[in-house]
PDB file of C-alpha atoms in Angstrom:
ATOM      1  CA  UNK L 196     165.850   7.035 -76.236  1.00 55.00           C
ATOM      2  CA  UNK L 197     165.073  10.307 -74.398  1.00 63.00           C
ATOM      3  CA  UNK L 198     166.180  13.552 -75.966  1.00 86.00           C
ATOM      4  CA  UNK L 199     169.141  15.371 -74.413  1.00 97.00           C
ATOM      5  CA  UNK L 200     168.126  18.942 -73.554  1.00 97.00           C
ATOM      6  CA  UNK L 201     170.641  21.728 -74.128  1.00 97.00           C
ATOM      7  CA  UNK L 202     169.773  25.059 -72.514  1.00 98.00           C
ATOM      8  CA  UNK L 203     170.793  28.510 -73.732  1.00 98.00           C
ATOM      9  CA  UNK L 204     170.687  31.866 -71.932  1.00 98.00           C
ATOM     10  CA  UNK L 205     169.114  34.941 -73.467  1.00 98.00           C
ATOM     11  CA  UNK L 206     170.846  37.207 -70.946  1.00 97.00           C
ATOM     12  CA  UNK L 207     169.185  40.581 -71.451  1.00 95.00           C
ATOM     13  CA  UNK L 208     170.045  43.869 -69.738  1.00 94.00           C
ATOM     14  CA  UNK L 209     168.795  47.341 -70.675  1.00 93.00           C
ATOM     15  CA  UNK L 210     167.832  46.369 -74.201  1.00 94.00           C
ATOM     16  CA  UNK L 211     171.064  44.490 -74.924  1.00 97.00           C
ATOM     17  CA  UNK L 212     171.791  40.773 -75.216  1.00 98.00           C
ATOM     18  CA  UNK L 213     174.987  39.000 -74.151  1.00 98.00           C
ATOM     19  CA  UNK L 214     176.392  36.841 -76.952  1.00 98.00           C
ATOM     20  CA  UNK L 215     179.424  34.564 -76.789  1.00 97.00           C
ATOM     21  CA  UNK L 216     181.930  33.725 -79.521  1.00 97.00           C
ATOM     22  CA  UNK L 217     182.723  30.013 -79.831  1.00 96.00           C
ATOM     23  CA  UNK L 218     186.263  28.661 -79.717  1.00 94.00           C
ATOM     24  CA  UNK L 219     185.414  25.081 -80.753  1.00 91.00           C
ATOM     25  CA  UNK L 220     184.752  22.855 -82.546  1.00 91.00           C
ATOM     26  CA  UNK L 221     186.733  24.209 -85.514  1.00 92.00           C
ATOM     27  CA  UNK L 222     183.668  24.346 -87.795  1.00 92.00           C
ATOM     28  CA  UNK L 223     181.911  26.683 -85.294  1.00 92.00           C
ATOM     29  CA  UNK L 224     184.923  28.652 -84.031  1.00 94.00           C
ATOM     30  CA  UNK L 225     184.412  32.397 -84.338  1.00 96.00           C
ATOM     31  CA  UNK L 226     180.627  32.164 -84.627  1.00 97.00           C
ATOM     32  CA  UNK L 227     178.278  33.691 -82.048  1.00 98.00           C
ATOM     33  CA  UNK L 228     175.822  31.925 -79.748  1.00 97.00           C
ATOM     34  CA  UNK L 229     173.833  32.232 -76.559  1.00 98.00           C
ATOM     35  CA  UNK L 230     175.864  30.728 -73.701  1.00 98.00           C
ATOM     36  CA  UNK L 231     174.639  27.498 -72.091  1.00 97.00           C
ATOM     37  CA  UNK L 232     175.048  23.752 -72.199  1.00 96.00           C
ATOM     38  CA  UNK L 233     173.669  20.288 -71.545  1.00 97.00           C
ATOM     39  CA  UNK L 234     171.270  19.451 -68.734  1.00 98.00           C
ATOM     40  CA  UNK L 235     172.742  16.704 -66.547  1.00 97.00           C
ATOM     41  CA  UNK L 236     170.719  13.711 -65.383  1.00 94.00           C
ATOM     42  CA  UNK L 237     168.603  14.683 -62.358  1.00 95.00           C
ATOM     43  CA  UNK L 238     169.172  18.407 -62.916  1.00 96.00           C
ATOM     44  CA  UNK L 239     166.414  20.898 -63.745  1.00 97.00           C
ATOM     45  CA  UNK L 240     166.822  23.005 -66.864  1.00 97.00           C
ATOM     46  CA  UNK L 241     167.010  26.203 -64.802  1.00 96.00           C
ATOM     47  CA  UNK L 242     169.652  24.750 -62.462  1.00 96.00           C
ATOM     48  CA  UNK L 243     171.656  23.518 -65.461  1.00 97.00           C
ATOM     49  CA  UNK L 244     171.593  26.967 -67.033  1.00 96.00           C
ATOM     50  CA  UNK L 245     172.745  28.659 -63.809  1.00 95.00           C
ATOM     51  CA  UNK L 246     175.556  26.068 -63.506  1.00 96.00           C
ATOM     52  CA  UNK L 247     176.599  26.467 -67.138  1.00 96.00           C
ATOM     53  CA  UNK L 248     176.713  30.267 -66.816  1.00 96.00           C
ATOM     54  CA  UNK L 249     178.872  29.939 -63.698  1.00 94.00           C
ATOM     55  CA  UNK L 250     181.259  27.679 -65.633  1.00 94.00           C
ATOM     56  CA  UNK L 251     181.275  29.619 -68.904  1.00 94.00           C
ATOM     57  CA  UNK L 252     180.987  33.215 -67.659  1.00 96.00           C
ATOM     58  CA  UNK L 253     182.434  33.026 -64.140  1.00 94.00           C
ATOM     59  CA  UNK L 254     179.299  34.379 -62.466  1.00 94.00           C
ATOM     60  CA  UNK L 255     177.923  32.817 -59.278  1.00 92.00           C
ATOM     61  CA  UNK L 256     175.006  30.462 -59.921  1.00 88.00           C
ATOM     62  CA  UNK L 257     173.062  32.280 -57.182  1.00 90.00           C
ATOM     63  CA  UNK L 258     173.521  35.561 -59.059  1.00 94.00           C
ATOM     64  CA  UNK L 259     171.617  34.272 -62.097  1.00 93.00           C
ATOM     65  CA  UNK L 260     167.834  34.545 -62.383  1.00 96.00           C
ATOM     66  CA  UNK L 261     166.408  32.161 -64.980  1.00 96.00           C
ATOM     67  CA  UNK L 262     162.979  33.245 -66.174  1.00 97.00           C
ATOM     68  CA  UNK L 263     160.537  32.008 -68.762  1.00 96.00           C
ATOM     69  CA  UNK L 264     161.282  30.193 -71.994  1.00 98.00           C
ATOM     70  CA  UNK L 265     162.101  32.200 -75.089  1.00 97.00           C
ATOM     71  CA  UNK L 266     161.097  31.049 -78.557  1.00 97.00           C
ATOM     72  CA  UNK L 267     160.508  27.506 -79.713  1.00 97.00           C
ATOM     73  CA  UNK L 268     162.645  24.416 -79.187  1.00 96.00           C
ATOM     74  CA  UNK L 269     165.306  23.836 -81.840  1.00 96.00           C
ATOM     75  CA  UNK L 270     166.214  20.274 -82.837  1.00 93.00           C
ATOM     76  CA  UNK L 271     170.002  19.991 -83.005  1.00 91.00           C
ATOM     77  CA  UNK L 272     169.796  16.391 -84.209  1.00 91.00           C
ATOM     78  CA  UNK L 273     167.628  13.321 -83.571  1.00 90.00           C
ATOM     79  CA  UNK L 274     168.832  13.067 -79.964  1.00 94.00           C
ATOM     80  CA  UNK L 275     169.337  16.695 -78.848  1.00 95.00           C
ATOM     81  CA  UNK L 276     166.958  19.621 -78.368  1.00 96.00           C
ATOM     82  CA  UNK L 277     168.045  23.211 -77.755  1.00 97.00           C
ATOM     83  CA  UNK L 278     165.865  25.355 -75.498  1.00 97.00           C
ATOM     84  CA  UNK L 279     166.336  29.070 -74.624  1.00 98.00           C
ATOM     85  CA  UNK L 280     165.397  30.915 -71.432  1.00 98.00           C
ATOM     86  CA  UNK L 281     165.305  34.598 -70.548  1.00 97.00           C
ATOM     87  CA  UNK L 282     167.997  35.298 -67.973  1.00 97.00           C
ATOM     88  CA  UNK L 283     168.949  38.234 -65.759  1.00 95.00           C
ATOM     89  CA  UNK L 284     172.278  38.671 -64.045  1.00 94.00           C
ATOM     90  CA  UNK L 285     171.615  39.852 -60.478  1.00 94.00           C
ATOM     91  CA  UNK L 286     175.277  40.498 -59.618  1.00 93.00           C
ATOM     92  CA  UNK L 287     178.743  39.953 -61.004  1.00 92.00           C
ATOM     93  CA  UNK L 288     180.373  40.658 -64.334  1.00 93.00           C
ATOM     94  CA  UNK L 289     180.530  37.992 -67.052  1.00 96.00           C
ATOM     95  CA  UNK L 290     183.922  37.001 -68.468  1.00 95.00           C
ATOM     96  CA  UNK L 291     184.675  34.626 -71.376  1.00 94.00           C
ATOM     97  CA  UNK L 292     185.937  31.548 -69.507  1.00 92.00           C
ATOM     98  CA  UNK L 293     184.887  29.137 -72.265  1.00 90.00           C
ATOM     99  CA  UNK L 294     184.537  31.495 -75.247  1.00 94.00           C
ATOM    100  CA  UNK L 295     186.798  33.691 -77.342  1.00 94.00           C
ATOM    101  CA  UNK L 296     184.840  36.845 -76.544  1.00 96.00           C
ATOM    102  CA  UNK L 297     181.620  38.192 -75.070  1.00 98.00           C
ATOM    103  CA  UNK L 298     179.664  41.087 -76.497  1.00 97.00           C
ATOM    104  CA  UNK L 299     176.497  43.013 -75.594  1.00 97.00           C
ATOM    105  CA  UNK L 300     174.408  43.646 -78.724  1.00 98.00           C
ATOM    106  CA  UNK L 301     171.184  45.473 -79.550  1.00 97.00           C
ATOM    107  CA  UNK L 302     168.237  44.161 -81.546  1.00 97.00           C
ATOM    108  CA  UNK L 303     169.504  46.075 -84.596  1.00 97.00           C
ATOM    109  CA  UNK L 304     172.844  44.220 -84.455  1.00 97.00           C
ATOM    110  CA  UNK L 305     171.389  40.690 -84.234  1.00 97.00           C
ATOM    111  CA  UNK L 306     171.045  40.014 -87.988  1.00 96.00           C
ATOM    112  CA  UNK L 307     174.652  41.070 -88.661  1.00 96.00           C
ATOM    113  CA  UNK L 308     176.262  38.527 -86.319  1.00 97.00           C
ATOM    114  CA  UNK L 309     177.684  35.280 -87.676  1.00 97.00           C
ATOM    115  CA  UNK L 310     175.435  33.070 -85.535  1.00 98.00           C
ATOM    116  CA  UNK L 311     175.681  29.337 -85.077  1.00 96.00           C
ATOM    117  CA  UNK L 312     172.772  28.113 -87.199  1.00 94.00           C
ATOM    118  CA  UNK L 313     170.682  26.713 -84.309  1.00 95.00           C
ATOM    119  CA  UNK L 314     170.650  30.028 -82.407  1.00 97.00           C
ATOM    120  CA  UNK L 315     169.704  31.920 -85.562  1.00 96.00           C
ATOM    121  CA  UNK L 316     166.255  30.309 -85.157  1.00 96.00           C
ATOM    122  CA  UNK L 317     165.585  32.657 -82.219  1.00 97.00           C
ATOM    123  CA  UNK L 318     166.358  35.987 -83.897  1.00 97.00           C
ATOM    124  CA  UNK L 319     162.679  36.983 -84.060  1.00 97.00           C
ATOM    125  CA  UNK L 320     162.020  36.113 -80.414  1.00 97.00           C
ATOM    126  CA  UNK L 321     165.265  37.792 -79.323  1.00 98.00           C
ATOM    127  CA  UNK L 322     164.386  40.960 -81.235  1.00 97.00           C
ATOM    128  CA  UNK L 323     160.976  41.071 -79.536  1.00 96.00           C
ATOM    129  CA  UNK L 324     162.505  40.498 -76.093  1.00 96.00           C
ATOM    130  CA  UNK L 325     165.133  43.207 -76.602  1.00 96.00           C
ATOM    131  CA  UNK L 326     162.588  45.703 -77.900  1.00 93.00           C
ATOM    132  CA  UNK L 327     160.325  45.070 -74.885  1.00 91.00           C
ATOM    133  CA  UNK L 328     163.261  45.449 -72.444  1.00 79.00           C
ATOM    134  CA  UNK L 329     164.232  48.994 -73.453  1.00 73.00           C
TER     135      UNK L 329
END
């Protein structure tokens, strides 16, 4: 059976990263993550990420630039793989349509967040990306 790809956005601007606080499921509520979601059949990963950001953050899909991959793939389970991409917002202001809160954080703040465990795997790569973006 093919693996389901889940894409996540490392949305970086001026040395800060946008993180989103989960509302559900109950075991993950209140924890922080990179926004994103599942790639639909026939959809490219970049198109899926732009769509997911439009749904979750209320930004226009055309206002999202999806760049190169960030970090290594993270296995969520035997059937799902999580993959992160560097993202820039070209226009618009993100709002938490599917999350409890959004927050812009610096590299120094990353270790102090209560991350969902899968996204914690990218802390090193995120720190490097944020440091290079200053």
